[in-house]
mmCIF file of C-alpha atoms in Angstrom:
data_model
loop_
_atom_site.group_PDB
_atom_site.id
_atom_site.type_symbol
_atom_site.label_atom_id
_atom_site.label_comp_id
_atom_site.label_asym_id
_atom_site.label_seq_id
_atom_site.Cartn_x
_atom_site.Cartn_y
_atom_site.Cartn_z
ATOM 1 C CA UNK A 8 -37.320 -227.512 59.465
ATOM 2 C CA UNK A 9 -37.856 -224.080 59.859
ATOM 3 C CA UNK A 10 -37.918 -223.029 63.765
ATOM 4 C CA UNK A 11 -38.689 -219.202 62.935
ATOM 5 C CA UNK A 12 -41.413 -218.614 60.677
ATOM 6 C CA UNK A 13 -42.335 -214.940 59.311
ATOM 7 C CA UNK A 14 -45.322 -214.589 57.264
ATOM 8 C CA UNK A 15 -45.173 -212.771 54.575
ATOM 9 C CA UNK A 16 -41.896 -212.541 53.383
ATOM 10 C CA UNK A 17 -42.869 -209.458 51.500
ATOM 11 C CA UNK A 18 -45.979 -206.952 52.801
ATOM 12 C CA UNK A 19 -46.652 -203.883 50.754
ATOM 13 C CA UNK A 20 -49.301 -201.109 52.666
ATOM 14 C CA UNK A 21 -50.490 -198.158 51.916
ATOM 15 C CA UNK A 22 -49.586 -194.971 54.093
ATOM 16 C CA UNK A 23 -51.975 -194.978 57.244
ATOM 17 C CA UNK A 24 -53.230 -198.489 56.192
ATOM 18 C CA UNK A 25 -53.011 -201.134 59.268
ATOM 19 C CA UNK A 26 -50.721 -204.260 58.995
ATOM 20 C CA UNK A 27 -50.199 -206.788 60.599
ATOM 21 C CA UNK A 28 -47.271 -208.968 60.568
ATOM 22 C CA UNK A 29 -46.525 -212.678 62.082
ATOM 23 C CA UNK A 30 -44.291 -214.957 63.390
ATOM 24 C CA UNK A 31 -44.536 -218.394 64.555
ATOM 25 C CA UNK A 32 -41.997 -220.597 65.993
ATOM 26 C CA UNK A 33 -41.348 -224.200 66.478
ATOM 27 C CA UNK A 34 -38.751 -224.067 69.362
ATOM 28 C CA UNK A 35 -41.167 -223.858 72.335
ATOM 29 C CA UNK A 36 -38.927 -221.024 73.326
ATOM 30 C CA UNK A 37 -40.405 -218.655 76.372
ATOM 31 C CA UNK A 38 -39.169 -215.364 74.727
ATOM 32 C CA UNK A 39 -40.132 -213.850 71.444
ATOM 33 C CA UNK A 40 -38.521 -210.342 69.956
ATOM 34 C CA UNK A 41 -39.573 -208.155 67.268
ATOM 35 C CA UNK A 42 -37.087 -206.169 65.584
ATOM 36 C CA UNK A 43 -36.639 -203.301 62.996
ATOM 37 C CA UNK A 44 -34.096 -203.194 60.238
ATOM 38 C CA UNK A 45 -33.596 -200.437 57.953
ATOM 39 C CA UNK A 46 -30.515 -200.635 55.084
ATOM 40 C CA UNK A 47 -27.861 -203.102 56.569
ATOM 41 C CA UNK A 48 -28.218 -201.052 59.723
ATOM 42 C CA UNK A 49 -28.422 -203.284 63.190
ATOM 43 C CA UNK A 50 -31.252 -204.537 64.459
ATOM 44 C CA UNK A 51 -33.261 -201.928 66.365
ATOM 45 C CA UNK A 52 -35.452 -203.788 69.040
ATOM 46 C CA UNK A 53 -39.079 -202.900 69.442
ATOM 47 C CA UNK A 54 -40.590 -205.326 72.232
ATOM 48 C CA UNK A 55 -40.217 -208.634 73.414
ATOM 49 C CA UNK A 56 -42.296 -211.088 74.874
ATOM 50 C CA UNK A 57 -41.119 -213.012 78.129
ATOM 51 C CA UNK A 58 -43.862 -215.723 78.000
ATOM 52 C CA UNK A 59 -47.476 -213.598 78.444
ATOM 53 C CA UNK A 60 -45.749 -210.450 79.526
ATOM 54 C CA UNK A 61 -44.671 -208.128 77.198
ATOM 55 C CA UNK A 62 -41.583 -205.185 77.473
ATOM 56 C CA UNK A 63 -41.646 -202.073 75.348
ATOM 57 C CA UNK A 64 -38.421 -200.618 74.661
ATOM 58 C CA UNK A 65 -38.439 -196.800 75.831
ATOM 59 C CA UNK A 66 -37.863 -195.300 72.399
ATOM 60 C CA UNK A 67 -40.426 -197.564 70.455
ATOM 61 C CA UNK A 68 -43.305 -195.325 68.766
ATOM 62 C CA UNK A 69 -47.249 -195.826 70.008
ATOM 63 C CA UNK A 70 -47.635 -197.470 66.480
ATOM 64 C CA UNK A 71 -46.571 -200.089 66.939
ATOM 65 C CA UNK A 72 -48.101 -202.751 68.800
ATOM 66 C CA UNK A 73 -47.244 -206.466 69.739
ATOM 67 C CA UNK A 74 -49.868 -209.369 70.419
ATOM 68 C CA UNK A 75 -48.564 -212.744 71.939
ATOM 69 C CA UNK A 76 -51.946 -215.008 72.029
ATOM 70 C CA UNK A 77 -49.713 -218.428 72.764
ATOM 71 C CA UNK A 78 -46.424 -219.843 72.836
ATOM 72 C CA UNK A 79 -45.935 -220.634 68.958
ATOM 73 C CA UNK A 80 -47.026 -217.376 67.813
ATOM 74 C CA UNK A 81 -46.229 -213.354 67.716
ATOM 75 C CA UNK A 82 -47.781 -210.387 65.950
ATOM 76 C CA UNK A 83 -46.705 -206.866 65.007
ATOM 77 C CA UNK A 84 -49.134 -204.711 64.194
ATOM 78 C CA UNK A 85 -48.158 -201.373 62.760
ATOM 79 C CA UNK A 86 -51.539 -199.195 63.386
ATOM 80 C CA UNK A 87 -50.899 -196.247 60.776
ATOM 81 C CA UNK A 88 -47.383 -196.855 58.630
ATOM 82 C CA UNK A 89 -45.635 -194.214 57.782
ATOM 83 C CA UNK A 90 -43.222 -193.873 55.194
ATOM 84 C CA UNK A 91 -40.613 -194.145 57.647
ATOM 85 C CA UNK A 92 -42.039 -197.319 58.589
ATOM 86 C CA UNK A 93 -40.444 -199.361 55.522
ATOM 87 C CA UNK A 94 -37.890 -201.761 57.045
ATOM 88 C CA UNK A 95 -37.041 -205.425 57.505
ATOM 89 C CA UNK A 96 -39.029 -206.541 60.677
ATOM 90 C CA UNK A 97 -37.414 -209.428 62.081
ATOM 91 C CA UNK A 98 -38.596 -211.995 64.670
ATOM 92 C CA UNK A 99 -36.730 -213.889 66.741
ATOM 93 C CA UNK A 100 -36.525 -216.284 70.207
ATOM 94 C CA UNK A 101 -34.657 -217.550 72.306
ATOM 95 C CA UNK A 102 -34.689 -220.048 75.871
ATOM 96 C CA UNK A 103 -33.464 -217.750 78.043
ATOM 97 C CA UNK A 104 -33.290 -220.724 80.777
ATOM 98 C CA UNK A 105 -31.010 -222.298 78.208
ATOM 99 C CA UNK A 106 -29.094 -219.426 76.940
ATOM 100 C CA UNK A 107 -29.148 -216.298 75.641
ATOM 101 C CA UNK A 108 -28.959 -217.172 71.553
ATOM 102 C CA UNK A 109 -31.214 -215.608 69.352
ATOM 103 C CA UNK A 110 -32.921 -217.418 66.957
ATOM 104 C CA UNK A 111 -34.069 -215.400 63.817
ATOM 105 C CA UNK A 112 -36.984 -215.492 61.334
ATOM 106 C CA UNK A 113 -36.291 -214.549 57.625
ATOM 107 C CA UNK A 114 -37.931 -211.229 58.605
ATOM 108 C CA UNK A 115 -40.399 -209.596 56.786
ATOM 109 C CA UNK A 116 -39.936 -206.891 53.867
ATOM 110 C CA UNK A 117 -42.457 -204.109 54.430
ATOM 111 C CA UNK A 118 -42.814 -201.497 51.724
ATOM 112 C CA UNK A 119 -45.408 -198.571 52.460
ATOM 113 C CA UNK A 120 -46.514 -196.479 49.542
ATOM 114 C CA UNK B 14 -24.359 -195.310 76.483
ATOM 115 C CA UNK B 15 -22.733 -198.415 76.517
ATOM 116 C CA UNK B 16 -22.653 -199.713 73.374
ATOM 117 C CA UNK B 17 -21.190 -202.391 70.978
ATOM 118 C CA UNK B 18 -19.670 -201.523 67.870
ATOM 119 C CA UNK B 19 -17.011 -202.508 64.711
ATOM 120 C CA UNK B 20 -14.353 -201.018 63.842
ATOM 121 C CA UNK B 21 -14.635 -200.898 59.756
ATOM 122 C CA UNK B 22 -18.171 -200.962 58.500
ATOM 123 C CA UNK B 23 -16.654 -202.724 54.786
ATOM 124 C CA UNK B 24 -14.116 -205.321 54.014
ATOM 125 C CA UNK B 25 -12.994 -206.711 50.559
ATOM 126 C CA UNK B 26 -11.206 -210.177 50.674
ATOM 127 C CA UNK B 27 -9.307 -212.173 48.145
ATOM 128 C CA UNK B 28 -11.288 -215.368 47.851
ATOM 129 C CA UNK B 29 -9.231 -218.152 49.768
ATOM 130 C CA UNK B 30 -7.427 -215.193 52.361
ATOM 131 C CA UNK B 31 -8.426 -215.409 55.568
ATOM 132 C CA UNK B 32 -10.585 -212.754 57.094
ATOM 133 C CA UNK B 33 -10.610 -210.810 60.445
ATOM 134 C CA UNK B 34 -13.878 -208.734 61.648
ATOM 135 C CA UNK B 35 -13.139 -206.740 64.569
ATOM 136 C CA UNK B 36 -15.570 -205.437 67.199
ATOM 137 C CA UNK B 37 -15.149 -203.198 70.004
ATOM 138 C CA UNK B 38 -17.391 -203.188 73.176
ATOM 139 C CA UNK B 39 -18.152 -200.586 75.528
ATOM 140 C CA UNK B 40 -19.940 -202.557 78.727
ATOM 141 C CA UNK B 41 -16.976 -204.440 80.913
ATOM 142 C CA UNK B 42 -19.564 -206.398 82.431
ATOM 143 C CA UNK B 43 -20.753 -207.934 79.362
ATOM 144 C CA UNK B 44 -20.628 -211.804 79.634
ATOM 145 C CA UNK B 45 -21.801 -213.214 76.442
ATOM 146 C CA UNK B 46 -21.244 -212.580 72.776
ATOM 147 C CA UNK B 47 -21.976 -213.283 69.459
ATOM 148 C CA UNK B 48 -20.896 -213.055 66.039
ATOM 149 C CA UNK B 49 -24.093 -213.188 63.637
ATOM 150 C CA UNK B 50 -24.027 -213.313 59.498
ATOM 151 C CA UNK B 51 -26.711 -211.722 57.692
ATOM 152 C CA UNK B 52 -27.257 -212.460 54.071
ATOM 153 C CA UNK B 53 -28.663 -210.330 51.804
ATOM 154 C CA UNK B 54 -32.317 -210.574 52.186
ATOM 155 C CA UNK B 55 -32.579 -212.991 55.039
ATOM 156 C CA UNK B 56 -32.430 -213.300 58.686
ATOM 157 C CA UNK B 57 -28.937 -212.556 61.178
ATOM 158 C CA UNK B 58 -27.859 -216.739 61.270
ATOM 159 C CA UNK B 59 -25.940 -217.805 64.239
ATOM 160 C CA UNK B 60 -22.122 -218.302 63.891
ATOM 161 C CA UNK B 61 -20.457 -218.585 67.054
ATOM 162 C CA UNK B 62 -20.677 -217.376 70.716
ATOM 163 C CA UNK B 63 -18.344 -216.992 72.961
ATOM 164 C CA UNK B 64 -18.827 -216.182 77.081
ATOM 165 C CA UNK B 65 -16.511 -214.086 79.310
ATOM 166 C CA UNK B 66 -14.668 -216.872 81.039
ATOM 167 C CA UNK B 67 -12.948 -217.687 77.719
ATOM 168 C CA UNK B 68 -10.505 -216.245 75.384
ATOM 169 C CA UNK B 69 -10.633 -218.125 72.279
ATOM 170 C CA UNK B 70 -12.992 -220.811 70.599
ATOM 171 C CA UNK B 71 -13.015 -222.144 67.519
ATOM 172 C CA UNK B 72 -15.660 -223.472 65.230
ATOM 173 C CA UNK B 73 -15.587 -224.487 61.754
ATOM 174 C CA UNK B 74 -13.520 -222.459 59.638
ATOM 175 C CA UNK B 75 -13.931 -219.592 62.150
ATOM 176 C CA UNK B 76 -12.747 -218.526 65.691
ATOM 177 C CA UNK B 77 -13.464 -216.023 67.976
ATOM 178 C CA UNK B 78 -11.050 -213.795 69.922
ATOM 179 C CA UNK B 79 -11.990 -212.612 73.028
ATOM 180 C CA UNK B 80 -9.421 -210.159 74.930
ATOM 181 C CA UNK B 81 -11.607 -208.339 77.790
ATOM 182 C CA UNK B 82 -8.384 -206.522 78.737
ATOM 183 C CA UNK B 83 -9.109 -203.663 76.123
ATOM 184 C CA UNK B 84 -13.045 -204.918 75.518
ATOM 185 C CA UNK B 85 -12.373 -206.198 71.782
ATOM 186 C CA UNK B 86 -13.670 -209.292 70.271
ATOM 187 C CA UNK B 87 -13.004 -210.348 66.735
ATOM 188 C CA UNK B 88 -13.948 -213.346 64.137
ATOM 189 C CA UNK B 89 -11.545 -214.629 62.171
ATOM 190 C CA UNK B 90 -12.270 -216.592 59.114
ATOM 191 C CA UNK B 91 -10.158 -219.049 57.204
ATOM 192 C CA UNK B 92 -10.239 -219.316 53.696
ATOM 193 C CA UNK B 93 -12.949 -216.861 52.627
ATOM 194 C CA UNK B 94 -15.143 -218.201 50.340
ATOM 195 C CA UNK B 95 -17.718 -216.446 48.168
ATOM 196 C CA UNK B 96 -20.305 -217.744 49.901
ATOM 197 C CA UNK B 97 -18.918 -215.585 53.170
ATOM 198 C CA UNK B 98 -20.555 -212.380 51.130
ATOM 199 C CA UNK B 99 -22.664 -210.949 53.718
ATOM 200 C CA UNK B 100 -23.071 -208.561 56.576
ATOM 201 C CA UNK B 101 -21.629 -209.696 59.829
ATOM 202 C CA UNK B 102 -22.907 -208.295 63.546
ATOM 203 C CA UNK B 103 -21.399 -208.840 67.053
ATOM 204 C CA UNK B 104 -23.625 -209.119 69.824
ATOM 205 C CA UNK B 105 -23.137 -209.014 73.414
ATOM 206 C CA UNK B 106 -25.007 -209.258 77.051
ATOM 207 C CA UNK B 107 -24.385 -208.843 80.247
ATOM 208 C CA UNK B 108 -26.956 -211.490 82.180
ATOM 209 C CA UNK B 109 -29.758 -210.377 79.985
ATOM 210 C CA UNK B 110 -31.829 -211.745 77.778
ATOM 211 C CA UNK B 111 -31.791 -208.454 75.280
ATOM 212 C CA UNK B 112 -28.705 -208.362 73.047
ATOM 213 C CA UNK B 113 -26.750 -204.983 72.209
ATOM 214 C CA UNK B 114 -25.475 -205.538 68.343
ATOM 215 C CA UNK B 115 -22.706 -203.212 66.916
ATOM 216 C CA UNK B 116 -23.107 -201.995 63.776
ATOM 217 C CA UNK B 117 -21.996 -204.339 60.969
ATOM 218 C CA UNK B 118 -19.117 -205.021 58.778
ATOM 219 C CA UNK B 119 -19.641 -205.836 54.459
ATOM 220 C CA UNK B 120 -17.588 -208.667 53.786
ATOM 221 C CA UNK B 121 -17.322 -208.994 50.228
ATOM 222 C CA UNK B 122 -15.011 -211.522 48.746
ATOM 223 C CA UNK B 123 -12.933 -211.107 45.410
ATOM 224 C CA UNK B 124 -12.924 -213.501 43.082
#
């Protein structure tokens, strides 16, 4: 019954080697978010899609990109991962026509070697 | 800048006691607040929410209190259990679908 699914749960990549994380949802929500979270800190919003409209946070590095090919799927691409990009990456969704609650996936733990 | 924050980064509670987790916010226009629970290695899980037209809302073993005068939010957990051990985040928004998260409080339940 998983509603927000993230794959893989654990990802190991090499320094500078591009990596893609994926998120899918069965909720048909119009907004999808990507967060970065380090060491029990608060989740930090990287960007979000409102339907097909991409919204980047001002302090999100250019190294991070995203794609949303359809309502159900959203991808996070890290073009050249650095050691500082090792973190938990969380995907979330919301139906903003109804309320502002965000539904989170289980996260992908990214390790950079 | 405007932000949401928590008073204490850690809270140790005896099993069976009540827990109170506090959160202060600075945006007086905030009108929607959420508490999330995050267990180790998992994504945040919704606990309870409250709108600014209310000052109290109750769920199963949890109560959220909102004091708009002093811009303070609290989460009360009754009869704390070992499964309540987690990091708790408050979040707020003002008519916006982007949430502002507080720093988090780590709750540890002692047997």
